Amino acid sequence: MSTNVLAVRPTARTLLAENGSVAALVVLVVALSLLSGDFLTVTNLLNVGVQAAVTAILAFGSTFVIITSGIDLSVGAVAALSAIVLAWTAADSGLPWPLATLVALAVGIGCGLVNAALIAYGKLPPFIATLAMLGVARGLALVVSQGSPIEMPEAVSHLGDTVGGYLPVPVLVMALMGVIAAVVLNRTYAGRAMYAIGGNEEAARLSGIAVSRQKLVTYALSGAFAAVAGIVLASRLASAQPQAASGYELDAIAAVVIGGASLSGGKGRALGTLVGALILAVLRNGLNLLSVSAFWQQVVIGVVIALAVLLDTLRRRSGR
């Protein structure tokens, strides 16, 4: 009997360690549904999904980077720049919106490649390289737009609509990007290389992985996801704004960490990142319903992020 108990306990601890963010989300939803009668309604839950969409898409891209033990502070600015480029090329240059969308995606990928080149070949720390890109991308967004919003093409603005007047398109895009992120991480050589580099970069290099090339792929993916997030955000606003997505890079990193990824690298899942983004959205939504000041909301979210990092640190110290 005691042997069975001992066998069950590690399993329970393992399940809790692997799915702690899911448990936290469930507890949070139950608590808020008890505190506010307006929380657990279909309309409000769909609203939570819309609020989480942009952060989740950015966070999926950041997951790739964090798994490699890197960081990308530029995703919010790259999102804004990509949306500005799409709106500008379609409105001012007369480029058809499908081509303008491809140009916007190319801009996001290009920014990611520059980040990777500075990190892999220029040997700059990821923090410094992506911080520099944050300033460059935000500045270029302001230069191209001359500091003013640019109206999005009508066809692209439909990304902010609903399907059948019920299901928000941003939620569908979030789900699609989540599936793509999961496939990349679990079913591709690039995904396996990300985990290997994050676990031990030197060992990955000695095992034959082209580390510098894989970092190019990793940061290019982060830039592409940032471009998609920027387009979705601009479609919701019906215009591309140069100051859009300001501070979203911190929410993206927070979602990845809350979802169970380790800032030291080698660990992270697309599902966990999605749950992390939903936790942030649920927190903000619930606190709004409870009429909690926006200033206190920042305090609460900061505490949640600190606890998530603390738990990750304790888990690594205990050998998990």
Short mmCIF file of N, CA and C in Angstrom, two decimals, residues 17 34-35 40 66 72 79 112 123 176 227 285 304-305:
data_model
loop_
_atom_site.label_atom_id
_atom_site.label_comp_id
_atom_site.label_asym_id
_atom_site.label_seq_id
_atom_site.Cartn_x
_atom_site.Cartn_y
_atom_site.Cartn_z
N ALA A 17 3.32 20.10 -11.65
CA ALA A 17 4.42 20.90 -12.18
C ALA A 17 4.24 21.20 -13.66
N LEU A 34 -17.53 33.48 -9.25
CA LEU A 34 -18.23 33.62 -7.97
C LEU A 34 -18.30 35.08 -7.53
N LEU A 35 -17.28 35.86 -7.89
CA LEU A 35 -17.23 37.25 -7.46
C LEU A 35 -18.04 38.18 -8.36
N LEU A 40 -18.93 34.92 -16.18
CA LEU A 40 -19.11 33.64 -16.87
C LEU A 40 -20.29 33.70 -17.84
N ILE A 66 12.59 32.39 -26.18
CA ILE A 66 12.87 32.10 -24.78
C ILE A 66 13.34 30.65 -24.60
N ASP A 72 13.32 38.67 -26.63
CA ASP A 72 13.01 39.57 -27.74
C ASP A 72 12.13 40.71 -27.23
N ALA A 79 5.54 44.71 -34.41
CA ALA A 79 4.11 44.56 -34.74
C ALA A 79 3.55 45.86 -35.28
N GLY A 112 13.38 40.34 -37.49
CA GLY A 112 13.85 39.19 -36.72
C GLY A 112 15.22 38.72 -37.18
N LYS A 123 27.55 38.96 -31.85
CA LYS A 123 27.81 38.56 -30.46
C LYS A 123 27.25 39.57 -29.45
N LEU A 176 -5.07 29.43 -34.79
CA LEU A 176 -4.26 28.98 -35.92
C LEU A 176 -2.77 29.17 -35.65
N ALA A 227 4.50 40.32 -36.74
CA ALA A 227 3.81 40.97 -37.85
C ALA A 227 2.34 40.57 -37.89
N ASN A 285 -9.66 41.31 -17.28
CA ASN A 285 -11.10 41.37 -17.46
C ASN A 285 -11.83 41.29 -16.13
N VAL A 304 1.87 38.48 -10.04
CA VAL A 304 1.67 37.18 -10.70
C VAL A 304 2.91 36.77 -11.48
N ILE A 305 3.50 37.72 -12.21
CA ILE A 305 4.71 37.43 -12.98
C ILE A 305 5.86 37.04 -12.05
#
